[in-house]
PDB file of C-alpha atoms in Angstrom:
ATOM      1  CA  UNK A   1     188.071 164.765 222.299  1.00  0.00           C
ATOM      2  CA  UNK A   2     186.992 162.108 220.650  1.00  0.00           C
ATOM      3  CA  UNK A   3     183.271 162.001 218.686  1.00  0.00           C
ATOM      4  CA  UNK A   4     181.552 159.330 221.322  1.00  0.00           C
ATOM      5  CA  UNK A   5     182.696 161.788 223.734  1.00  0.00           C
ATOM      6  CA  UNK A   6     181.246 165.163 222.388  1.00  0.00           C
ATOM      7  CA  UNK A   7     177.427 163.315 221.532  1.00  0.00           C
ATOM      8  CA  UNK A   8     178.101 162.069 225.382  1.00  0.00           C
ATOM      9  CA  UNK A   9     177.893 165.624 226.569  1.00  0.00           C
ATOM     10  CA  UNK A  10     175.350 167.037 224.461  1.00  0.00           C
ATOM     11  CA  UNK A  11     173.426 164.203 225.979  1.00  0.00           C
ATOM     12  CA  UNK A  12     174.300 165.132 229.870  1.00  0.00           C
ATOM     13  CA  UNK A  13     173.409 168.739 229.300  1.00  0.00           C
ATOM     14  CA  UNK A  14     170.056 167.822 227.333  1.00  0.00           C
ATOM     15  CA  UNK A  15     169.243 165.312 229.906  1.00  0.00           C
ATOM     16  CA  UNK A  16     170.051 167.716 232.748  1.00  0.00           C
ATOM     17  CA  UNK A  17     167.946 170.652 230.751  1.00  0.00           C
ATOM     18  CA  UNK A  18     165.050 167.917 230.359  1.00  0.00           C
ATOM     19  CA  UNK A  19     165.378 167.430 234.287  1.00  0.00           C
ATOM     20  CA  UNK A  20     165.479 170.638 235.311  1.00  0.00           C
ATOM     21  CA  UNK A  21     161.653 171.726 235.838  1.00  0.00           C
ATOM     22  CA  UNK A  22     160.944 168.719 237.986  1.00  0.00           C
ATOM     23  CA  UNK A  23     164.235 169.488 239.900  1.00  0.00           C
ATOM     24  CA  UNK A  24     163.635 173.310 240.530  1.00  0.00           C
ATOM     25  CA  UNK A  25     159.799 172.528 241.556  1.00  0.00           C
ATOM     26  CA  UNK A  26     161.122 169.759 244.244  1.00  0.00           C
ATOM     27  CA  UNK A  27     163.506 172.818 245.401  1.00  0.00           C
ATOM     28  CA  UNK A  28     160.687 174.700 246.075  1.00  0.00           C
ATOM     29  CA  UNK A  29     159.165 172.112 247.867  1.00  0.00           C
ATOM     30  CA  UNK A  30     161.806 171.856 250.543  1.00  0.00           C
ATOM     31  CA  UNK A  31     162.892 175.699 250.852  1.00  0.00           C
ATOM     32  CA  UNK A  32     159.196 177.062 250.473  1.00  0.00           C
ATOM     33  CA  UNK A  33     160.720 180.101 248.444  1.00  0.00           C
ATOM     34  CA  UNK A  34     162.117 180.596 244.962  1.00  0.00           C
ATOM     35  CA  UNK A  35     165.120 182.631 245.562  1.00  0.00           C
ATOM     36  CA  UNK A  36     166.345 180.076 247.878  1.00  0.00           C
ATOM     37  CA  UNK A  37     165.324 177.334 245.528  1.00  0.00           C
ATOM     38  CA  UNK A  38     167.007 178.660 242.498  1.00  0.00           C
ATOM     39  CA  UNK A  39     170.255 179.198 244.499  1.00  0.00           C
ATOM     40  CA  UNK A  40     169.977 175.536 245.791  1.00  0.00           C
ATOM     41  CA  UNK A  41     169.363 174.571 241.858  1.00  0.00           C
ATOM     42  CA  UNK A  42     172.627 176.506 240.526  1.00  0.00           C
ATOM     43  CA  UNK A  43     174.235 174.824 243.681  1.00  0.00           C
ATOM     44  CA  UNK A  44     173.327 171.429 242.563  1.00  0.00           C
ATOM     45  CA  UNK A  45     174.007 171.728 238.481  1.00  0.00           C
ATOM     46  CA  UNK A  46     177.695 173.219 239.052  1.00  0.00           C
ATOM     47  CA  UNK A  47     177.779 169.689 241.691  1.00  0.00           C
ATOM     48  CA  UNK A  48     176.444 167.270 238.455  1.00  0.00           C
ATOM     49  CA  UNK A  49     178.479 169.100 236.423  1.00  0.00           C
ATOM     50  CA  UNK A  50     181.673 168.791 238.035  1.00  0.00           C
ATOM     51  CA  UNK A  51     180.743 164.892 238.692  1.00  0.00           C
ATOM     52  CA  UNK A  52     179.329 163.944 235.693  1.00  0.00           C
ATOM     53  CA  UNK A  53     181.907 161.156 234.999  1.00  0.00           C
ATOM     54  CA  UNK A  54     180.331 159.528 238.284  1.00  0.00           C
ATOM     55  CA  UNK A  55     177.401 159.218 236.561  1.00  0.00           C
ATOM     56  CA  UNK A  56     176.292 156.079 235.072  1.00  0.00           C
ATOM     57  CA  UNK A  57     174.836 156.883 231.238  1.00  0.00           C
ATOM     58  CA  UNK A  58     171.387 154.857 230.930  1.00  0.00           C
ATOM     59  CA  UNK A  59     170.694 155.110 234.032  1.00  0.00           C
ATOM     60  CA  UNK A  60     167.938 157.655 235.865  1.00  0.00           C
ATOM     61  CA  UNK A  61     169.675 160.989 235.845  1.00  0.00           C
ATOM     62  CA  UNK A  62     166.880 162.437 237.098  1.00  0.00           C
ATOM     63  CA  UNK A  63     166.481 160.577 240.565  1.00  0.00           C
ATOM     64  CA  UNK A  64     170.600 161.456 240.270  1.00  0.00           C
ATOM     65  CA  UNK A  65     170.177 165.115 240.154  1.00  0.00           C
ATOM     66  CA  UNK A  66     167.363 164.711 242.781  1.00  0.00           C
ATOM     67  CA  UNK A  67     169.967 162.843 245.351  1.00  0.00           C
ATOM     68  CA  UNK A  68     172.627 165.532 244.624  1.00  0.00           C
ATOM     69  CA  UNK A  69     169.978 168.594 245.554  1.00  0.00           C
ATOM     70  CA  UNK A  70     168.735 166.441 248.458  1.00  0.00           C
ATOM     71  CA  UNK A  71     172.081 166.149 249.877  1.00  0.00           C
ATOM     72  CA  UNK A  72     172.831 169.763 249.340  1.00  0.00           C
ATOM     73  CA  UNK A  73     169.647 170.926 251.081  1.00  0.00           C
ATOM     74  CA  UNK A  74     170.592 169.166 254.294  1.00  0.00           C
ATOM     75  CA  UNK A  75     174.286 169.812 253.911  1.00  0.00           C
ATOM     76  CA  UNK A  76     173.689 173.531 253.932  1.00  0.00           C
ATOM     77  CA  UNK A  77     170.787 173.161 256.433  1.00  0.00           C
ATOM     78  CA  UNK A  78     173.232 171.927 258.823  1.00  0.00           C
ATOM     79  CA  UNK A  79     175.755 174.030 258.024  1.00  0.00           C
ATOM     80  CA  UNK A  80     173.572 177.273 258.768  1.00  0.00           C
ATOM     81  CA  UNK A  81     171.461 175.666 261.402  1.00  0.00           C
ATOM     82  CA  UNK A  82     167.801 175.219 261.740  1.00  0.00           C
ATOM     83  CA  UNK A  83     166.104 178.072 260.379  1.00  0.00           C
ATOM     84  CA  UNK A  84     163.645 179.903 262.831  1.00  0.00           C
ATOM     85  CA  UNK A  85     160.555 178.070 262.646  1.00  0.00           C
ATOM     86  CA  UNK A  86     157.899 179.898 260.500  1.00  0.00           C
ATOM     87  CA  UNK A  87     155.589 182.780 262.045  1.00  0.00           C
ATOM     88  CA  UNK A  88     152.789 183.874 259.916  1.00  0.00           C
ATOM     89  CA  UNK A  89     154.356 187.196 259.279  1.00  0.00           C
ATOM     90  CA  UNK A  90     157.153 185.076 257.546  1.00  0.00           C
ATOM     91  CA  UNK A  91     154.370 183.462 255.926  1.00  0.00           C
ATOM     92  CA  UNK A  92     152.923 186.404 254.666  1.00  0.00           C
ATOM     93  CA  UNK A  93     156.648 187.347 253.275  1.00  0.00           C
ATOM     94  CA  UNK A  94     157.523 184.331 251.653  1.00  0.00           C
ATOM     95  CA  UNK A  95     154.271 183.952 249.864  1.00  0.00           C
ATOM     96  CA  UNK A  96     154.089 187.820 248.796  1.00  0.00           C
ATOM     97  CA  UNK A  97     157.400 187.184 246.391  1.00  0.00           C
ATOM     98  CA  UNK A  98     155.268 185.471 244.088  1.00  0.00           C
ATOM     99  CA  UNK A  99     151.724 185.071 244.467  1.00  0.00           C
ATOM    100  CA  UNK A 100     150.485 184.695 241.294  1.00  0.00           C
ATOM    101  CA  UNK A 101     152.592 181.737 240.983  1.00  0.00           C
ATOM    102  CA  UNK A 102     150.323 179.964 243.358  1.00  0.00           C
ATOM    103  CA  UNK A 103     147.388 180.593 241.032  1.00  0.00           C
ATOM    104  CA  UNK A 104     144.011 180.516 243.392  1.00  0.00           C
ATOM    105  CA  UNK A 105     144.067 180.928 247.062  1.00  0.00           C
ATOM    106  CA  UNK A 106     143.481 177.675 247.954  1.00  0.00           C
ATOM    107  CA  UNK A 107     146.743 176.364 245.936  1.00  0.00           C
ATOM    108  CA  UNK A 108     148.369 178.852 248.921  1.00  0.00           C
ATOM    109  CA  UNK A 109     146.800 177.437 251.842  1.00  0.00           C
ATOM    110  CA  UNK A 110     148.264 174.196 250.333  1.00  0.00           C
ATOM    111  CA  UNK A 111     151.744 175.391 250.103  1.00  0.00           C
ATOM    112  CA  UNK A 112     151.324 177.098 253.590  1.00  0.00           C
ATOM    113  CA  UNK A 113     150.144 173.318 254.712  1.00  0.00           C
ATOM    114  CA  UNK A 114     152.842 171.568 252.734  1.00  0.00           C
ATOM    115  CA  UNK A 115     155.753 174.168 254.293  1.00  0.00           C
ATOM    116  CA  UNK A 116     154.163 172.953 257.874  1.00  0.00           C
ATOM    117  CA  UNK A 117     155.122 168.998 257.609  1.00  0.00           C
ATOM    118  CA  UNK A 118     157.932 167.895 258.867  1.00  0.00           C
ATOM    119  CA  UNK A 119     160.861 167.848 256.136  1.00  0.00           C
ATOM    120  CA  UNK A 120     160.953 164.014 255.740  1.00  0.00           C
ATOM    121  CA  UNK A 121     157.249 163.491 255.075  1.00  0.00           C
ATOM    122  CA  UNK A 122     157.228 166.707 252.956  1.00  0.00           C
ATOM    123  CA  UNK A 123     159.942 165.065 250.656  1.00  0.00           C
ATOM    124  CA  UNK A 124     158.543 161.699 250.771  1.00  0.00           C
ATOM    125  CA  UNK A 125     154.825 163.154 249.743  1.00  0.00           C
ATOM    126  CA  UNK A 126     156.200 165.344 247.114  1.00  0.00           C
ATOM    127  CA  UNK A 127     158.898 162.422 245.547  1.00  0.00           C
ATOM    128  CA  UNK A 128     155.868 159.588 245.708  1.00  0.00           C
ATOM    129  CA  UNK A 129     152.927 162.173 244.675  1.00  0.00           C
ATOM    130  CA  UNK A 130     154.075 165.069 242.991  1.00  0.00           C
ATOM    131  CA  UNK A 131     157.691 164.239 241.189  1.00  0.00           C
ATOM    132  CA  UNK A 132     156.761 160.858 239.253  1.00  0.00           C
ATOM    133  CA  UNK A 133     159.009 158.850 241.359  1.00  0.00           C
ATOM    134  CA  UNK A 134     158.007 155.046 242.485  1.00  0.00           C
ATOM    135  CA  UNK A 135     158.719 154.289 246.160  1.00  0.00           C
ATOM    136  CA  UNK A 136     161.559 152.307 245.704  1.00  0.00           C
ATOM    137  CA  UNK A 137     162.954 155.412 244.155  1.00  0.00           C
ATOM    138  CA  UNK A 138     162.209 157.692 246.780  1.00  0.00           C
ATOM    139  CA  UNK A 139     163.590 155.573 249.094  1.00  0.00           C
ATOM    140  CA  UNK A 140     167.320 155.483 246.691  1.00  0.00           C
ATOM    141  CA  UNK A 141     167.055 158.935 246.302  1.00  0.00           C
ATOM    142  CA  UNK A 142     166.480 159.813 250.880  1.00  0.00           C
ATOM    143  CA  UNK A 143     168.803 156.864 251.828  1.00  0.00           C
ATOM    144  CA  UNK A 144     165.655 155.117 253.693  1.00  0.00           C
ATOM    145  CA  UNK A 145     164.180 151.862 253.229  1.00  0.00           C
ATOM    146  CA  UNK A 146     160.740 151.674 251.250  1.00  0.00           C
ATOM    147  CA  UNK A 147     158.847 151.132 254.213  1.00  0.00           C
ATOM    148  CA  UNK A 148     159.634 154.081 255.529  1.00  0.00           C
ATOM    149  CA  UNK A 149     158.699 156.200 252.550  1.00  0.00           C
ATOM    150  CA  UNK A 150     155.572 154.491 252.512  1.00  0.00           C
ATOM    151  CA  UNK A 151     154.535 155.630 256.311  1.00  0.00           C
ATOM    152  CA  UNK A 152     156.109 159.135 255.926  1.00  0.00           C
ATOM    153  CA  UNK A 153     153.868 159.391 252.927  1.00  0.00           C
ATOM    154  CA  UNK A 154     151.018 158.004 254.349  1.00  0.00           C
ATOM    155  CA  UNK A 155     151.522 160.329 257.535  1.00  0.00           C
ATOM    156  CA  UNK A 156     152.421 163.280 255.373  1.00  0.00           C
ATOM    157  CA  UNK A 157     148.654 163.070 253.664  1.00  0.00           C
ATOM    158  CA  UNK A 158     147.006 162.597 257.125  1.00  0.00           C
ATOM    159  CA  UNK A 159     148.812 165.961 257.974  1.00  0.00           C
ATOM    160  CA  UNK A 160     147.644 167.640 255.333  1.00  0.00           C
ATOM    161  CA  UNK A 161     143.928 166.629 255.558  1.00  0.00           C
ATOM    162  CA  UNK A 162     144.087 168.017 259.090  1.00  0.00           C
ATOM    163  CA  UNK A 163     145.685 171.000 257.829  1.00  0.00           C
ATOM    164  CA  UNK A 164     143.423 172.025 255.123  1.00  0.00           C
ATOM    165  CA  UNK A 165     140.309 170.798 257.143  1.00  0.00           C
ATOM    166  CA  UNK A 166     139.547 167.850 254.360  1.00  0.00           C
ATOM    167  CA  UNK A 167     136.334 166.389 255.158  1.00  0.00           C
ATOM    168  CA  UNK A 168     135.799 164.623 252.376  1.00  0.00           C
ATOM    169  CA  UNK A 169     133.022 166.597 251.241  1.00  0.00           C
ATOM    170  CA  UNK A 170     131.350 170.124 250.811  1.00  0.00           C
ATOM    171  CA  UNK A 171     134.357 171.506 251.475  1.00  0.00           C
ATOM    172  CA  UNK A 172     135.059 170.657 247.598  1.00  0.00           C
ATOM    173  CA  UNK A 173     131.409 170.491 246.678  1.00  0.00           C
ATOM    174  CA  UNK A 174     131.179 173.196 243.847  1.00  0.00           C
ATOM    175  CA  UNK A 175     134.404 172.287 242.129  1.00  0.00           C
ATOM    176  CA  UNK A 176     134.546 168.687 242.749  1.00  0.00           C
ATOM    177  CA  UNK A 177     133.195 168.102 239.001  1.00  0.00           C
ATOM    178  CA  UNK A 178     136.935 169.652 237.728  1.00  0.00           C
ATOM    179  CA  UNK A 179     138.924 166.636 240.080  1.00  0.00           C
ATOM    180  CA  UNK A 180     138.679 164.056 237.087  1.00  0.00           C
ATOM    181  CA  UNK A 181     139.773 166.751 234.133  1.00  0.00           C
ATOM    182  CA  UNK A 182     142.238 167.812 236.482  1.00  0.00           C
ATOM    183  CA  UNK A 183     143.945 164.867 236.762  1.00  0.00           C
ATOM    184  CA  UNK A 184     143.427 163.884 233.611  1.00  0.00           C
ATOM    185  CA  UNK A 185     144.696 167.662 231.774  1.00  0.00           C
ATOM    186  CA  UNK A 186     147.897 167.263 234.543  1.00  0.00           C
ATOM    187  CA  UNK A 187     148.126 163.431 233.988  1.00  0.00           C
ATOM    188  CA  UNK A 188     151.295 162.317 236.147  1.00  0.00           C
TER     189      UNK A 188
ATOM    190  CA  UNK B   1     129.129 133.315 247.496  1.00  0.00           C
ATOM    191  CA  UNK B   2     127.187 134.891 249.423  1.00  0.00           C
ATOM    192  CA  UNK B   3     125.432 138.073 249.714  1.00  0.00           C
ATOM    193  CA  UNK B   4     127.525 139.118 252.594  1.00  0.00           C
ATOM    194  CA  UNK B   5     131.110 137.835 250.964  1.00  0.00           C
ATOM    195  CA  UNK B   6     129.891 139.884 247.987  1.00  0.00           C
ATOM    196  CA  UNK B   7     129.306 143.266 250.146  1.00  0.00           C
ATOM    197  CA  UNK B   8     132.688 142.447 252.208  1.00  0.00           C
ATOM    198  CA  UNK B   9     134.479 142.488 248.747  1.00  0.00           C
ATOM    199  CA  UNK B  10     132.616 145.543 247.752  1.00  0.00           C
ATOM    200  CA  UNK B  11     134.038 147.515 250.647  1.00  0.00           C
ATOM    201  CA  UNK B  12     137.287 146.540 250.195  1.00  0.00           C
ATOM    202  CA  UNK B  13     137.321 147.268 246.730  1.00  0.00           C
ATOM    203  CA  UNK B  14     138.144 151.201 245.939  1.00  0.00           C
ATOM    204  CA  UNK B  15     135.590 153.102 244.931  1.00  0.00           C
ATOM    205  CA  UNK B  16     135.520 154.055 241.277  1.00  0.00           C
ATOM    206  CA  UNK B  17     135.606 157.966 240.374  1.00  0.00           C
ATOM    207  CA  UNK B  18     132.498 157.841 238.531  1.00  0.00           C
ATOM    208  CA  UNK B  19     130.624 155.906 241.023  1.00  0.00           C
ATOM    209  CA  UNK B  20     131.440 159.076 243.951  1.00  0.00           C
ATOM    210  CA  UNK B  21     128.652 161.422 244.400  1.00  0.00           C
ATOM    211  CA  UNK B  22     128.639 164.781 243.275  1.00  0.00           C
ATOM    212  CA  UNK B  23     130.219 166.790 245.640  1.00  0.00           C
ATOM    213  CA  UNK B  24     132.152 163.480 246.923  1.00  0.00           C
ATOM    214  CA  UNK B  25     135.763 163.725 246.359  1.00  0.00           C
ATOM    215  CA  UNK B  26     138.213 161.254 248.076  1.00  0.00           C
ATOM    216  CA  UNK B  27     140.367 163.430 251.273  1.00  0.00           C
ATOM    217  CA  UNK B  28     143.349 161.560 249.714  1.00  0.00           C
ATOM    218  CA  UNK B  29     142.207 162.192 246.203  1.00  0.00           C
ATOM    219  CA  UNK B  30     142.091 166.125 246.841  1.00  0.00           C
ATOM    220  CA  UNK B  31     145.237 166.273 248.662  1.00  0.00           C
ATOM    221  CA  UNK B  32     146.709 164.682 245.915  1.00  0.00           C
ATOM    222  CA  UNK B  33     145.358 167.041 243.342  1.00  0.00           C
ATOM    223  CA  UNK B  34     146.464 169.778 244.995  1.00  0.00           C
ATOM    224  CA  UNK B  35     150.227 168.770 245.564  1.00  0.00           C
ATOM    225  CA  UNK B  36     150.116 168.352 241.941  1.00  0.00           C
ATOM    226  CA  UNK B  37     148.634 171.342 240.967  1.00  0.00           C
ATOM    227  CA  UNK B  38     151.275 173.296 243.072  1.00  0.00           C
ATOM    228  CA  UNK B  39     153.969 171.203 242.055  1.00  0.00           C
ATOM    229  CA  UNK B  40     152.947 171.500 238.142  1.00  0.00           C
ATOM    230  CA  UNK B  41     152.324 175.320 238.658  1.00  0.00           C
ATOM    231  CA  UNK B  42     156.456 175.803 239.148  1.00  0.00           C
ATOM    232  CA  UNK B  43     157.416 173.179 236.731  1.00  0.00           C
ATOM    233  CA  UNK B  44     155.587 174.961 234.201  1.00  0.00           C
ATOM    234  CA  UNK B  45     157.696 178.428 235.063  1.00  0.00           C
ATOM    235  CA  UNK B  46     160.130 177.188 232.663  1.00  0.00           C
ATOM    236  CA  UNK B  47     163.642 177.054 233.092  1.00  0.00           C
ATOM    237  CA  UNK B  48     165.142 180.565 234.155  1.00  0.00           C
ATOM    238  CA  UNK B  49     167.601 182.022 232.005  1.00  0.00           C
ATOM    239  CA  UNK B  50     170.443 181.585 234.948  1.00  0.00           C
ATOM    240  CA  UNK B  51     170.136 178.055 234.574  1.00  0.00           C
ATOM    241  CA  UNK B  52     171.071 178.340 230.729  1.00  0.00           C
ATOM    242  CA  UNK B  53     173.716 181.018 231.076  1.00  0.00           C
ATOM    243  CA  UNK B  54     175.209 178.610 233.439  1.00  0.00           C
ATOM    244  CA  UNK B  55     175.518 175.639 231.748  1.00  0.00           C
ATOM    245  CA  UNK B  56     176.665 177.738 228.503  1.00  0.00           C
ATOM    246  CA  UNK B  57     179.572 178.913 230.836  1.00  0.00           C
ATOM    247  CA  UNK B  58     180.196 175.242 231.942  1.00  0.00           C
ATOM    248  CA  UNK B  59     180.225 173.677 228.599  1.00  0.00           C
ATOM    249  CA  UNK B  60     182.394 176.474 227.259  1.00  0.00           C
ATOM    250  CA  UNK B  61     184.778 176.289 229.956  1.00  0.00           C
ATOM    251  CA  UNK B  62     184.897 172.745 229.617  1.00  0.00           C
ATOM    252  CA  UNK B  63     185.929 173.269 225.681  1.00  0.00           C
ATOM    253  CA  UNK B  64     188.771 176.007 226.847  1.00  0.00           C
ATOM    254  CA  UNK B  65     190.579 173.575 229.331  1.00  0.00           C
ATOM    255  CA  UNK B  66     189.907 170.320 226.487  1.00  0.00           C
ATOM    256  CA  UNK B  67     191.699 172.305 223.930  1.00  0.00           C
ATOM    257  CA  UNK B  68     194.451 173.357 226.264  1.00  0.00           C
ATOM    258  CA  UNK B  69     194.705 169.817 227.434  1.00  0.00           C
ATOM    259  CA  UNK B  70     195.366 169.016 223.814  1.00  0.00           C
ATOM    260  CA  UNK B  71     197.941 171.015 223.126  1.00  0.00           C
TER     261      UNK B  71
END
């Protein structure tokens, strides 16, 4: 093995590491549960790892990783069929593993919302507004043109304001001050 | 211009945080919040320590069948 080589691979598995927060909270996004999320993650580093010469150094190994857990998800989606669609007691269940994970109740009800969409828009929402990923990115990384990103996302938010019952107002009245340092302490 | 191009333009234009009233906040801007705040909540879990064992059992076996290639 020659030097160039060995600094190459230090540099995947950094990079990967580096990735790897972002990657396992997008799991969770699409399975709704952690267990299931951390087997999909282990799924999808043992894939990069075993392709890592098909990656392209200097390019954006994390929208990489994010296409190779994508395509995983649906592979083994289809491969075990649709999952029963959610009752509440399921609900109840999946949210119980963790629930202080999810912080205030409200940050539930969002993922309860969020598990509700449909899986395209849920992707598209959490890629555009939660990941750091620019449409055109999203749209590399679900095999769809940018257009259609932009309306899944678009429909996706609609979805959720009817979800959570987002008015606009007074439903956010007494916290609204903390909206700005939010953004600002979680700046994206 | 005119009063009426200016208050077109105005409408179009977003609305500034600090201009909202108290109380105000965007639908889009709180649903936005949120899916961050959930999203940030399990990125800041960390990375388990199955994640690491793993890729210390990759790279080493990667190392065993190098050094046998070599040989």
């Amino acid at each position: 093995m020659s030097r160039e080589d060995e600094i190459d691979d230090r540099g995947f598995k950094r990079d990967l590491l580096a990735s790897l927060p972002n990657l396992r909270a997008f799991a969770v996004s699409l399975t709704g549960r952690h267990d299931k999320a951390d087997d999909l993650v282990q799924d999808t580093i043992m894939k990069a790892w075993a392709n890592q010469s098909s990656f392209t150094a200097g390019t954006n190994m994390r929208a990489w990783l994010f296409t190779i857990l994508r395509n995983e998800f649906y592979s083994q989606m289809r491969k075990r069929g649709r999952e029963v669609q959610d009752s509440d007691g399921l609900f109840s269940e999946r949210f119980s593993v963790h629930p202080e994970q999810y912080g205030r109740l409200d940050l539930q009800d969002f993922r309860k919302a969020l598990d509700k969409l449909p899986d395209d828009q849920r992707e598209a929402i959490v890629l555009v507004g939660a990941a750091g990923f620019a449409y055109e990115e999203a749209a590399a990384i679900c095999g769809c043109a940018v257009g259609t990103i932009k309306s899944r996302v678009s429909r996706a938010r609609t979805r959720l304001q009817e979800l959570l019952g987002v008015s606009g107002e007074s439903d956010y009245g007494p916290d609204a001050g903390d909206a700005a340092i939010t953004s600002r302490a979680f700046g994206s | 211009m005119s009063d009426d191009e200016d208050r077109k333009k105005d409408e179009m234009t977003t609305i500034p945080h600090n201009e909202l009233r108290p109380g105000a906040v965007p639908p889009n801007a709180s649903i936005s919040r949120k899916l961050r705040e959930f999203y940030n909540a399990v990125q800041e879990e960390g990375i388990p320590d199955r994640f690491l064992e793993l890729l210390e059992r990759l790279e080493q076996a990667e190392k065993n069948a190098k050094s046998v290639n070599a040989k």
